[in-house]
């Protein structure tokens, strides 16, 4: 059975406490009333500028980028230990290693270039922070 | 938050990211009042507050991809706004709770009096805080944010915010008690 008397977790509240709570709530409620001065419309003002801004796109989290990069790196390191690699090497000879290494290097370079280009602002902010010790809108990046 | 269109903020953000910038107008419509009020409290000047509001929305639009949905959209938007205001060179005065004579329309005499007392008590409580922390009280008392949300917006520890709010409530209670006496 629940206690029907309003009060605190320690027991029923005194009338004085209840009155005080009510006044405090009314005071805060009156403070929260919308103000006439804040009644301005920004929809058109903002919409007029949007076409001139770069379109926002979905950003892959840095953690996911690093995770995928690690998997990619490990996969490339493990290639020489694979059965297929040995078959290809037996078929094409030692000359197979060089193009294989070049392709791997190309893949890693392309991945790193993509990462840097998509995180250029974040990286610039980090470098700025290290050099000048100031944080510029770092938290805005979410 | 869901507005007139019935769609949540997070859904609208997804819509914008999928290439429908029109959905951003609905987000502006929903949050413009709160942001403009925040701007007025920071800048105490209608034109600066309007520029600030527009600035925040444009920054939010450009960085929308970095909103990952871990917090509410409004919290994320306020974080952008808080950083914009704190870093703004146009801000020359301290953050203060906003007063407006026309706000009392429709309030009883007693409630109008309570409102004035609340504003005075909050001004006093905010005055005792470091400049960057004063906004925490308004985020709680006016915007109705929880301690965790305020911590996300401002970056201050939850316990610091709790103690500021507690002290402000105490101040308000004392001030209301004095009036009653």
PDB file of C-alpha atoms in Angstrom:
ATOM      1  CA  UNK A   1       0.000   0.000   0.000  1.00  0.00           C
ATOM      2  CA  UNK A   2       1.357   3.444  -0.887  1.00  0.00           C
ATOM      3  CA  UNK A   3       1.418   6.372   1.473  1.00  0.00           C
ATOM      4  CA  UNK A   4      -1.108   8.907   0.184  1.00  0.00           C
ATOM      5  CA  UNK A   5       0.347  11.743   2.257  1.00  0.00           C
ATOM      6  CA  UNK A   6       2.743  13.839   0.139  1.00  0.00           C
ATOM      7  CA  UNK A   7       6.164  14.229   1.621  1.00  0.00           C
ATOM      8  CA  UNK A   8       9.826  13.320   1.597  1.00  0.00           C
ATOM      9  CA  UNK A   9      11.387   9.836   1.351  1.00  0.00           C
ATOM     10  CA  UNK A  10      11.799  10.056   5.149  1.00  0.00           C
ATOM     11  CA  UNK A  11       8.154  10.632   5.970  1.00  0.00           C
ATOM     12  CA  UNK A  12       5.258  13.019   5.407  1.00  0.00           C
ATOM     13  CA  UNK A  13       6.240  16.627   4.784  1.00  0.00           C
ATOM     14  CA  UNK A  14       5.327  19.344   7.224  1.00  0.00           C
ATOM     15  CA  UNK A  15       2.785  21.920   5.991  1.00  0.00           C
ATOM     16  CA  UNK A  16       5.482  24.597   6.195  1.00  0.00           C
ATOM     17  CA  UNK A  17       7.826  22.561   3.957  1.00  0.00           C
ATOM     18  CA  UNK A  18       5.026  21.861   1.506  1.00  0.00           C
ATOM     19  CA  UNK A  19       4.154  25.556   1.349  1.00  0.00           C
ATOM     20  CA  UNK A  20       7.824  26.459   0.791  1.00  0.00           C
ATOM     21  CA  UNK A  21       8.155  23.890  -1.986  1.00  0.00           C
ATOM     22  CA  UNK A  22       5.004  25.179  -3.627  1.00  0.00           C
ATOM     23  CA  UNK A  23       6.262  28.769  -3.536  1.00  0.00           C
ATOM     24  CA  UNK A  24       9.661  27.740  -4.915  1.00  0.00           C
ATOM     25  CA  UNK A  25       7.995  25.828  -7.753  1.00  0.00           C
ATOM     26  CA  UNK A  26       5.704  28.752  -8.542  1.00  0.00           C
ATOM     27  CA  UNK A  27       8.656  31.133  -8.518  1.00  0.00           C
ATOM     28  CA  UNK A  28      10.603  28.967 -10.975  1.00  0.00           C
ATOM     29  CA  UNK A  29       7.509  28.426 -13.101  1.00  0.00           C
ATOM     30  CA  UNK A  30       6.973  32.184 -13.385  1.00  0.00           C
ATOM     31  CA  UNK A  31      10.666  32.580 -14.301  1.00  0.00           C
ATOM     32  CA  UNK A  32      10.263  30.059 -17.147  1.00  0.00           C
ATOM     33  CA  UNK A  33       7.512  32.045 -18.839  1.00  0.00           C
ATOM     34  CA  UNK A  34       8.389  32.768 -22.472  1.00  0.00           C
ATOM     35  CA  UNK A  35       9.555  36.317 -23.074  1.00  0.00           C
ATOM     36  CA  UNK A  36       8.060  38.532 -25.762  1.00  0.00           C
ATOM     37  CA  UNK A  37      11.520  39.830 -26.676  1.00  0.00           C
ATOM     38  CA  UNK A  38      12.626  36.353 -27.743  1.00  0.00           C
ATOM     39  CA  UNK A  39       9.858  36.061 -30.319  1.00  0.00           C
ATOM     40  CA  UNK A  40      11.944  36.391 -33.505  1.00  0.00           C
ATOM     41  CA  UNK A  41      11.940  34.243 -36.591  1.00  0.00           C
ATOM     42  CA  UNK A  42      15.270  32.999 -37.924  1.00  0.00           C
ATOM     43  CA  UNK A  43      14.013  30.367 -40.344  1.00  0.00           C
ATOM     44  CA  UNK A  44      14.261  32.499 -43.498  1.00  0.00           C
ATOM     45  CA  UNK A  45      17.427  34.217 -42.352  1.00  0.00           C
ATOM     46  CA  UNK A  46      19.200  30.885 -41.878  1.00  0.00           C
ATOM     47  CA  UNK A  47      17.663  29.238 -44.964  1.00  0.00           C
ATOM     48  CA  UNK A  48      18.970  32.099 -47.141  1.00  0.00           C
ATOM     49  CA  UNK A  49      22.580  31.254 -46.220  1.00  0.00           C
ATOM     50  CA  UNK A  50      22.398  27.439 -46.343  1.00  0.00           C
ATOM     51  CA  UNK A  51      22.885  27.139 -50.166  1.00  0.00           C
ATOM     52  CA  UNK A  52      26.281  28.857 -49.822  1.00  0.00           C
ATOM     53  CA  UNK A  53      27.543  26.449 -47.163  1.00  0.00           C
ATOM     54  CA  UNK A  54      29.149  23.051 -47.727  1.00  0.00           C
ATOM     55  CA  UNK A  55      26.568  20.296 -47.407  1.00  0.00           C
ATOM     56  CA  UNK A  56      26.920  18.355 -44.180  1.00  0.00           C
ATOM     57  CA  UNK A  57      27.712  14.692 -44.570  1.00  0.00           C
ATOM     58  CA  UNK A  58      27.857  11.683 -42.307  1.00  0.00           C
ATOM     59  CA  UNK A  59      31.216  11.522 -40.584  1.00  0.00           C
ATOM     60  CA  UNK A  60      32.802   8.178 -39.710  1.00  0.00           C
ATOM     61  CA  UNK A  61      34.087   8.235 -36.109  1.00  0.00           C
ATOM     62  CA  UNK A  62      37.883   8.361 -35.689  1.00  0.00           C
ATOM     63  CA  UNK A  63      37.693   5.186 -33.620  1.00  0.00           C
ATOM     64  CA  UNK A  64      36.121   3.338 -36.570  1.00  0.00           C
ATOM     65  CA  UNK A  65      38.736   4.715 -38.942  1.00  0.00           C
ATOM     66  CA  UNK A  66      41.569   3.554 -36.688  1.00  0.00           C
ATOM     67  CA  UNK A  67      39.939   0.160 -36.141  1.00  0.00           C
ATOM     68  CA  UNK A  68      39.477  -0.414 -39.874  1.00  0.00           C
ATOM     69  CA  UNK A  69      43.042   0.781 -40.512  1.00  0.00           C
ATOM     70  CA  UNK A  70      44.418  -1.704 -37.999  1.00  0.00           C
ATOM     71  CA  UNK A  71      42.455  -4.573 -39.574  1.00  0.00           C
ATOM     72  CA  UNK A  72      43.707  -3.496 -43.013  1.00  0.00           C
ATOM     73  CA  UNK A  73      47.314  -3.312 -41.784  1.00  0.00           C
ATOM     74  CA  UNK A  74      47.137  -6.730 -40.092  1.00  0.00           C
ATOM     75  CA  UNK A  75      45.589  -8.275 -43.212  1.00  0.00           C
ATOM     76  CA  UNK A  76      48.442  -6.946 -45.360  1.00  0.00           C
ATOM     77  CA  UNK A  77      51.047  -8.213 -42.892  1.00  0.00           C
ATOM     78  CA  UNK A  78      49.395 -11.643 -42.889  1.00  0.00           C
ATOM     79  CA  UNK A  79      49.211 -11.946 -46.708  1.00  0.00           C
ATOM     80  CA  UNK A  80      52.713 -13.564 -47.076  1.00  0.00           C
ATOM     81  CA  UNK A  81      51.644 -16.288 -44.648  1.00  0.00           C
ATOM     82  CA  UNK A  82      48.603 -17.276 -46.687  1.00  0.00           C
ATOM     83  CA  UNK A  83      48.398 -20.435 -48.806  1.00  0.00           C
ATOM     84  CA  UNK A  84      47.348 -18.420 -51.900  1.00  0.00           C
ATOM     85  CA  UNK A  85      50.415 -16.230 -51.613  1.00  0.00           C
ATOM     86  CA  UNK A  86      52.643 -19.305 -51.633  1.00  0.00           C
ATOM     87  CA  UNK A  87      50.853 -20.718 -54.678  1.00  0.00           C
ATOM     88  CA  UNK A  88      51.181 -17.421 -56.578  1.00  0.00           C
ATOM     89  CA  UNK A  89      54.814 -17.087 -55.552  1.00  0.00           C
ATOM     90  CA  UNK A  90      55.599 -20.633 -56.702  1.00  0.00           C
ATOM     91  CA  UNK A  91      53.908 -19.839 -60.024  1.00  0.00           C
ATOM     92  CA  UNK A  92      55.315 -16.329 -60.690  1.00  0.00           C
ATOM     93  CA  UNK A  93      58.617 -16.656 -58.805  1.00  0.00           C
ATOM     94  CA  UNK A  94      60.379 -14.113 -56.583  1.00  0.00           C
ATOM     95  CA  UNK A  95      59.313 -11.242 -58.902  1.00  0.00           C
ATOM     96  CA  UNK A  96      55.801 -11.506 -57.432  1.00  0.00           C
ATOM     97  CA  UNK A  97      56.870  -9.940 -54.113  1.00  0.00           C
ATOM     98  CA  UNK A  98      57.682  -6.477 -55.502  1.00  0.00           C
ATOM     99  CA  UNK A  99      54.323  -5.741 -57.212  1.00  0.00           C
ATOM    100  CA  UNK A 100      52.564  -7.205 -54.181  1.00  0.00           C
ATOM    101  CA  UNK A 101      54.455  -4.827 -51.855  1.00  0.00           C
ATOM    102  CA  UNK A 102      53.711  -1.886 -54.186  1.00  0.00           C
ATOM    103  CA  UNK A 103      49.986  -2.641 -54.235  1.00  0.00           C
ATOM    104  CA  UNK A 104      49.957  -2.950 -50.429  1.00  0.00           C
ATOM    105  CA  UNK A 105      51.802   0.372 -50.093  1.00  0.00           C
ATOM    106  CA  UNK A 106      49.323   2.003 -52.481  1.00  0.00           C
ATOM    107  CA  UNK A 107      46.356   0.726 -50.467  1.00  0.00           C
ATOM    108  CA  UNK A 108      47.857   1.973 -47.185  1.00  0.00           C
ATOM    109  CA  UNK A 109      48.735   5.370 -48.713  1.00  0.00           C
ATOM    110  CA  UNK A 110      45.239   5.804 -50.170  1.00  0.00           C
ATOM    111  CA  UNK A 111      43.646   4.881 -46.824  1.00  0.00           C
ATOM    112  CA  UNK A 112      45.858   7.332 -44.904  1.00  0.00           C
ATOM    113  CA  UNK A 113      45.166  10.092 -47.461  1.00  0.00           C
ATOM    114  CA  UNK A 114      41.413   9.524 -47.096  1.00  0.00           C
ATOM    115  CA  UNK A 115      41.704   9.618 -43.316  1.00  0.00           C
ATOM    116  CA  UNK A 116      43.710  12.858 -43.300  1.00  0.00           C
ATOM    117  CA  UNK A 117      41.435  14.588 -45.811  1.00  0.00           C
ATOM    118  CA  UNK A 118      38.292  13.675 -43.871  1.00  0.00           C
ATOM    119  CA  UNK A 119      39.779  14.739 -40.500  1.00  0.00           C
ATOM    120  CA  UNK A 120      41.744  17.779 -41.619  1.00  0.00           C
ATOM    121  CA  UNK A 121      39.928  20.210 -39.283  1.00  0.00           C
ATOM    122  CA  UNK A 122      40.281  17.955 -36.260  1.00  0.00           C
ATOM    123  CA  UNK A 123      43.992  17.415 -36.964  1.00  0.00           C
ATOM    124  CA  UNK A 124      44.549  21.159 -37.449  1.00  0.00           C
ATOM    125  CA  UNK A 125      42.817  21.829 -34.123  1.00  0.00           C
ATOM    126  CA  UNK A 126      45.013  19.270 -32.363  1.00  0.00           C
ATOM    127  CA  UNK A 127      48.213  20.726 -33.829  1.00  0.00           C
ATOM    128  CA  UNK A 128      47.039  24.227 -32.875  1.00  0.00           C
ATOM    129  CA  UNK A 129      46.313  23.035 -29.323  1.00  0.00           C
ATOM    130  CA  UNK A 130      49.776  21.461 -28.969  1.00  0.00           C
ATOM    131  CA  UNK A 131      51.562  24.536 -30.279  1.00  0.00           C
ATOM    132  CA  UNK A 132      49.562  27.255 -28.582  1.00  0.00           C
ATOM    133  CA  UNK A 133      47.970  25.397 -25.698  1.00  0.00           C
ATOM    134  CA  UNK A 134      44.573  26.880 -26.558  1.00  0.00           C
ATOM    135  CA  UNK A 135      41.462  24.957 -27.453  1.00  0.00           C
ATOM    136  CA  UNK A 136      39.576  26.470 -30.361  1.00  0.00           C
ATOM    137  CA  UNK A 137      36.011  25.184 -30.595  1.00  0.00           C
ATOM    138  CA  UNK A 138      37.270  21.690 -29.946  1.00  0.00           C
ATOM    139  CA  UNK A 139      34.070  20.613 -28.255  1.00  0.00           C
ATOM    140  CA  UNK A 140      31.944  21.725 -31.188  1.00  0.00           C
ATOM    141  CA  UNK A 141      33.098  18.734 -33.165  1.00  0.00           C
ATOM    142  CA  UNK A 142      30.960  16.616 -30.854  1.00  0.00           C
TER     143      UNK A 142
ATOM    144  CA  UNK B   1      12.111  16.835 -28.932  1.00  0.00           C
ATOM    145  CA  UNK B   2       9.306  16.536 -31.453  1.00  0.00           C
ATOM    146  CA  UNK B   3       7.626  19.583 -32.859  1.00  0.00           C
ATOM    147  CA  UNK B   4       4.645  20.351 -35.025  1.00  0.00           C
ATOM    148  CA  UNK B   5       5.773  17.939 -37.712  1.00  0.00           C
ATOM    149  CA  UNK B   6       5.774  15.104 -35.153  1.00  0.00           C
ATOM    150  CA  UNK B   7       9.252  13.990 -36.173  1.00  0.00           C
ATOM    151  CA  UNK B   8      12.042  13.842 -33.630  1.00  0.00           C
ATOM    152  CA  UNK B   9      15.041  16.149 -33.863  1.00  0.00           C
ATOM    153  CA  UNK B  10      17.292  13.163 -34.457  1.00  0.00           C
ATOM    154  CA  UNK B  11      15.141  12.018 -37.391  1.00  0.00           C
ATOM    155  CA  UNK B  12      15.314  15.507 -38.919  1.00  0.00           C
ATOM    156  CA  UNK B  13      19.104  15.542 -38.512  1.00  0.00           C
ATOM    157  CA  UNK B  14      19.252  12.239 -40.404  1.00  0.00           C
ATOM    158  CA  UNK B  15      17.032  13.768 -43.073  1.00  0.00           C
ATOM    159  CA  UNK B  16      19.382  16.751 -43.496  1.00  0.00           C
ATOM    160  CA  UNK B  17      22.394  14.434 -43.700  1.00  0.00           C
ATOM    161  CA  UNK B  18      20.594  12.386 -46.358  1.00  0.00           C
ATOM    162  CA  UNK B  19      20.512  15.498 -48.551  1.00  0.00           C
ATOM    163  CA  UNK B  20      17.335  17.330 -47.538  1.00  0.00           C
ATOM    164  CA  UNK B  21      18.466  20.742 -46.225  1.00  0.00           C
ATOM    165  CA  UNK B  22      14.805  21.811 -45.946  1.00  0.00           C
ATOM    166  CA  UNK B  23      14.486  19.670 -42.813  1.00  0.00           C
ATOM    167  CA  UNK B  24      16.948  21.997 -41.116  1.00  0.00           C
ATOM    168  CA  UNK B  25      14.331  24.786 -41.182  1.00  0.00           C
ATOM    169  CA  UNK B  26      12.147  22.735 -38.846  1.00  0.00           C
ATOM    170  CA  UNK B  27      15.102  22.359 -36.445  1.00  0.00           C
ATOM    171  CA  UNK B  28      15.637  26.146 -36.594  1.00  0.00           C
ATOM    172  CA  UNK B  29      11.938  26.731 -35.896  1.00  0.00           C
ATOM    173  CA  UNK B  30      12.056  24.475 -32.838  1.00  0.00           C
ATOM    174  CA  UNK B  31      15.188  25.855 -31.212  1.00  0.00           C
ATOM    175  CA  UNK B  32      15.384  29.499 -32.350  1.00  0.00           C
ATOM    176  CA  UNK B  33      13.612  30.897 -29.317  1.00  0.00           C
ATOM    177  CA  UNK B  34      15.860  29.153 -26.785  1.00  0.00           C
ATOM    178  CA  UNK B  35      19.037  30.086 -28.645  1.00  0.00           C
ATOM    179  CA  UNK B  36      18.004  33.704 -29.122  1.00  0.00           C
ATOM    180  CA  UNK B  37      17.204  33.958 -25.425  1.00  0.00           C
ATOM    181  CA  UNK B  38      20.601  32.483 -24.584  1.00  0.00           C
ATOM    182  CA  UNK B  39      22.171  35.042 -26.932  1.00  0.00           C
ATOM    183  CA  UNK B  40      20.317  37.901 -25.222  1.00  0.00           C
ATOM    184  CA  UNK B  41      21.562  36.741 -21.832  1.00  0.00           C
ATOM    185  CA  UNK B  42      25.131  36.630 -23.106  1.00  0.00           C
ATOM    186  CA  UNK B  43      25.189  39.786 -25.252  1.00  0.00           C
ATOM    187  CA  UNK B  44      22.330  41.891 -23.799  1.00  0.00           C
ATOM    188  CA  UNK B  45      21.815  43.359 -27.256  1.00  0.00           C
ATOM    189  CA  UNK B  46      19.165  42.288 -29.776  1.00  0.00           C
ATOM    190  CA  UNK B  47      21.341  42.636 -32.882  1.00  0.00           C
ATOM    191  CA  UNK B  48      24.315  40.776 -31.415  1.00  0.00           C
ATOM    192  CA  UNK B  49      22.003  38.074 -30.074  1.00  0.00           C
ATOM    193  CA  UNK B  50      20.393  37.701 -33.528  1.00  0.00           C
ATOM    194  CA  UNK B  51      23.806  37.416 -35.209  1.00  0.00           C
ATOM    195  CA  UNK B  52      24.818  34.913 -32.563  1.00  0.00           C
ATOM    196  CA  UNK B  53      21.690  32.809 -33.139  1.00  0.00           C
ATOM    197  CA  UNK B  54      22.262  32.731 -36.876  1.00  0.00           C
ATOM    198  CA  UNK B  55      25.932  31.951 -36.365  1.00  0.00           C
ATOM    199  CA  UNK B  56      25.123  29.004 -34.095  1.00  0.00           C
ATOM    200  CA  UNK B  57      22.617  27.538 -36.543  1.00  0.00           C
ATOM    201  CA  UNK B  58      25.077  27.839 -39.436  1.00  0.00           C
ATOM    202  CA  UNK B  59      27.868  26.238 -37.397  1.00  0.00           C
ATOM    203  CA  UNK B  60      25.489  23.481 -36.364  1.00  0.00           C
ATOM    204  CA  UNK B  61      24.514  22.909 -40.014  1.00  0.00           C
ATOM    205  CA  UNK B  62      28.105  22.672 -41.233  1.00  0.00           C
ATOM    206  CA  UNK B  63      29.106  20.333 -38.357  1.00  0.00           C
ATOM    207  CA  UNK B  64      25.875  18.324 -38.351  1.00  0.00           C
ATOM    208  CA  UNK B  65      27.764  15.203 -39.426  1.00  0.00           C
ATOM    209  CA  UNK B  66      29.595  15.198 -36.104  1.00  0.00           C
ATOM    210  CA  UNK B  67      26.306  14.833 -34.192  1.00  0.00           C
ATOM    211  CA  UNK B  68      26.321  11.134 -33.370  1.00  0.00           C
ATOM    212  CA  UNK B  69      23.066  10.953 -31.431  1.00  0.00           C
ATOM    213  CA  UNK B  70      24.763  10.056 -28.145  1.00  0.00           C
ATOM    214  CA  UNK B  71      23.088  13.065 -26.522  1.00  0.00           C
ATOM    215  CA  UNK B  72      19.888  14.919 -27.376  1.00  0.00           C
ATOM    216  CA  UNK B  73      20.141  17.243 -30.375  1.00  0.00           C
ATOM    217  CA  UNK B  74      19.209  20.213 -28.184  1.00  0.00           C
ATOM    218  CA  UNK B  75      22.118  19.423 -25.826  1.00  0.00           C
ATOM    219  CA  UNK B  76      24.518  19.232 -28.759  1.00  0.00           C
ATOM    220  CA  UNK B  77      23.142  22.503 -30.166  1.00  0.00           C
ATOM    221  CA  UNK B  78      23.551  24.228 -26.801  1.00  0.00           C
ATOM    222  CA  UNK B  79      27.141  23.004 -26.632  1.00  0.00           C
ATOM    223  CA  UNK B  80      27.833  24.673 -29.990  1.00  0.00           C
ATOM    224  CA  UNK B  81      26.047  27.799 -28.714  1.00  0.00           C
ATOM    225  CA  UNK B  82      27.910  27.855 -25.398  1.00  0.00           C
ATOM    226  CA  UNK B  83      31.308  27.575 -27.125  1.00  0.00           C
ATOM    227  CA  UNK B  84      30.357  30.210 -29.688  1.00  0.00           C
ATOM    228  CA  UNK B  85      29.248  32.651 -26.984  1.00  0.00           C
ATOM    229  CA  UNK B  86      32.225  32.030 -24.693  1.00  0.00           C
ATOM    230  CA  UNK B  87      34.692  32.498 -27.573  1.00  0.00           C
ATOM    231  CA  UNK B  88      32.908  35.527 -29.033  1.00  0.00           C
ATOM    232  CA  UNK B  89      34.775  38.819 -29.008  1.00  0.00           C
ATOM    233  CA  UNK B  90      31.469  40.732 -29.074  1.00  0.00           C
ATOM    234  CA  UNK B  91      30.597  39.567 -25.570  1.00  0.00           C
ATOM    235  CA  UNK B  92      31.540  42.367 -23.221  1.00  0.00           C
ATOM    236  CA  UNK B  93      29.390  41.741 -20.166  1.00  0.00           C
ATOM    237  CA  UNK B  94      28.695  38.834 -17.838  1.00  0.00           C
ATOM    238  CA  UNK B  95      25.921  36.318 -18.425  1.00  0.00           C
ATOM    239  CA  UNK B  96      22.778  37.341 -16.565  1.00  0.00           C
ATOM    240  CA  UNK B  97      19.235  36.010 -16.328  1.00  0.00           C
ATOM    241  CA  UNK B  98      16.993  37.825 -18.763  1.00  0.00           C
ATOM    242  CA  UNK B  99      14.313  40.171 -17.517  1.00  0.00           C
ATOM    243  CA  UNK B 100      11.477  41.458 -19.623  1.00  0.00           C
ATOM    244  CA  UNK B 101       8.681  43.657 -18.354  1.00  0.00           C
ATOM    245  CA  UNK B 102       6.246  42.222 -20.883  1.00  0.00           C
ATOM    246  CA  UNK B 103       6.834  38.698 -19.578  1.00  0.00           C
ATOM    247  CA  UNK B 104       4.558  39.383 -16.665  1.00  0.00           C
ATOM    248  CA  UNK B 105       1.466  39.612 -18.867  1.00  0.00           C
ATOM    249  CA  UNK B 106      -1.072  37.126 -17.645  1.00  0.00           C
ATOM    250  CA  UNK B 107       0.664  36.568 -14.293  1.00  0.00           C
ATOM    251  CA  UNK B 108      -1.070  37.318 -11.010  1.00  0.00           C
ATOM    252  CA  UNK B 109       0.465  40.078  -8.870  1.00  0.00           C
ATOM    253  CA  UNK B 110       1.879  37.485  -6.505  1.00  0.00           C
ATOM    254  CA  UNK B 111       3.419  35.416  -9.316  1.00  0.00           C
ATOM    255  CA  UNK B 112       4.843  38.550 -10.927  1.00  0.00           C
ATOM    256  CA  UNK B 113       6.422  39.392  -7.604  1.00  0.00           C
ATOM    257  CA  UNK B 114       7.798  35.852  -7.298  1.00  0.00           C
ATOM    258  CA  UNK B 115       9.276  36.150 -10.796  1.00  0.00           C
ATOM    259  CA  UNK B 116      11.082  39.353  -9.899  1.00  0.00           C
ATOM    260  CA  UNK B 117      12.383  37.788  -6.689  1.00  0.00           C
ATOM    261  CA  UNK B 118      13.609  34.746  -8.611  1.00  0.00           C
ATOM    262  CA  UNK B 119      15.440  36.886 -11.146  1.00  0.00           C
ATOM    263  CA  UNK B 120      17.047  38.954  -8.377  1.00  0.00           C
ATOM    264  CA  UNK B 121      18.129  35.823  -6.474  1.00  0.00           C
ATOM    265  CA  UNK B 122      19.518  34.188  -9.624  1.00  0.00           C
ATOM    266  CA  UNK B 123      21.389  37.373 -10.561  1.00  0.00           C
ATOM    267  CA  UNK B 124      22.927  37.356  -7.098  1.00  0.00           C
ATOM    268  CA  UNK B 125      23.823  33.640  -7.317  1.00  0.00           C
ATOM    269  CA  UNK B 126      25.284  34.057 -10.812  1.00  0.00           C
ATOM    270  CA  UNK B 127      27.291  37.075  -9.692  1.00  0.00           C
ATOM    271  CA  UNK B 128      29.057  34.907  -7.120  1.00  0.00           C
ATOM    272  CA  UNK B 129      30.132  32.371  -9.742  1.00  0.00           C
ATOM    273  CA  UNK B 130      33.065  32.469 -12.168  1.00  0.00           C
ATOM    274  CA  UNK B 131      31.877  33.976 -15.465  1.00  0.00           C
ATOM    275  CA  UNK B 132      31.855  30.739 -17.465  1.00  0.00           C
ATOM    276  CA  UNK B 133      29.840  28.889 -14.827  1.00  0.00           C
ATOM    277  CA  UNK B 134      27.027  31.412 -14.392  1.00  0.00           C
ATOM    278  CA  UNK B 135      25.158  29.981 -17.365  1.00  0.00           C
ATOM    279  CA  UNK B 136      24.855  26.599 -15.574  1.00  0.00           C
ATOM    280  CA  UNK B 137      22.123  28.010 -13.335  1.00  0.00           C
ATOM    281  CA  UNK B 138      20.020  29.256 -16.230  1.00  0.00           C
ATOM    282  CA  UNK B 139      20.488  25.980 -18.088  1.00  0.00           C
ATOM    283  CA  UNK B 140      18.967  24.260 -15.072  1.00  0.00           C
ATOM    284  CA  UNK B 141      16.308  26.720 -13.919  1.00  0.00           C
ATOM    285  CA  UNK B 142      15.140  28.129 -17.248  1.00  0.00           C
ATOM    286  CA  UNK B 143      15.953  25.514 -19.860  1.00  0.00           C
ATOM    287  CA  UNK B 144      15.162  22.620 -17.524  1.00  0.00           C
ATOM    288  CA  UNK B 145      18.356  20.676 -18.218  1.00  0.00           C
ATOM    289  CA  UNK B 146      19.584  17.923 -15.921  1.00  0.00           C
ATOM    290  CA  UNK B 147      23.025  17.990 -14.319  1.00  0.00           C
ATOM    291  CA  UNK B 148      24.454  15.526 -16.852  1.00  0.00           C
ATOM    292  CA  UNK B 149      23.190  17.583 -19.776  1.00  0.00           C
ATOM    293  CA  UNK B 150      24.667  20.798 -18.341  1.00  0.00           C
ATOM    294  CA  UNK B 151      27.981  19.008 -17.862  1.00  0.00           C
ATOM    295  CA  UNK B 152      27.870  17.981 -21.526  1.00  0.00           C
ATOM    296  CA  UNK B 153      27.125  21.532 -22.647  1.00  0.00           C
ATOM    297  CA  UNK B 154      29.682  23.338 -20.509  1.00  0.00           C
ATOM    298  CA  UNK B 155      32.278  20.676 -19.765  1.00  0.00           C
ATOM    299  CA  UNK B 156      32.167  21.322 -16.005  1.00  0.00           C
ATOM    300  CA  UNK B 157      32.016  18.377 -13.574  1.00  0.00           C
ATOM    301  CA  UNK B 158      28.516  17.274 -12.520  1.00  0.00           C
ATOM    302  CA  UNK B 159      29.320  17.798  -8.825  1.00  0.00           C
ATOM    303  CA  UNK B 160      30.372  21.413  -9.426  1.00  0.00           C
ATOM    304  CA  UNK B 161      27.095  22.074 -11.233  1.00  0.00           C
ATOM    305  CA  UNK B 162      25.089  20.351  -8.488  1.00  0.00           C
ATOM    306  CA  UNK B 163      26.659  22.490  -5.791  1.00  0.00           C
ATOM    307  CA  UNK B 164      26.045  25.707  -7.778  1.00  0.00           C
ATOM    308  CA  UNK B 165      22.389  24.782  -8.304  1.00  0.00           C
ATOM    309  CA  UNK B 166      22.008  23.815  -4.653  1.00  0.00           C
ATOM    310  CA  UNK B 167      23.447  27.142  -3.512  1.00  0.00           C
ATOM    311  CA  UNK B 168      21.241  29.073  -5.929  1.00  0.00           C
ATOM    312  CA  UNK B 169      18.135  27.254  -4.651  1.00  0.00           C
ATOM    313  CA  UNK B 170      19.149  28.049  -1.104  1.00  0.00           C
ATOM    314  CA  UNK B 171      19.616  31.689  -2.020  1.00  0.00           C
ATOM    315  CA  UNK B 172      16.232  31.752  -3.702  1.00  0.00           C
ATOM    316  CA  UNK B 173      14.567  30.121  -0.710  1.00  0.00           C
ATOM    317  CA  UNK B 174      16.096  32.630   1.690  1.00  0.00           C
ATOM    318  CA  UNK B 175      15.052  35.486  -0.542  1.00  0.00           C
ATOM    319  CA  UNK B 176      11.466  34.187  -0.778  1.00  0.00           C
ATOM    320  CA  UNK B 177      11.394  33.599   2.989  1.00  0.00           C
ATOM    321  CA  UNK B 178      12.471  37.192   3.606  1.00  0.00           C
ATOM    322  CA  UNK B 179       9.680  38.413   1.384  1.00  0.00           C
ATOM    323  CA  UNK B 180       7.137  36.302   3.231  1.00  0.00           C
ATOM    324  CA  UNK B 181       8.348  37.677   6.558  1.00  0.00           C
TER     325      UNK B 181
END
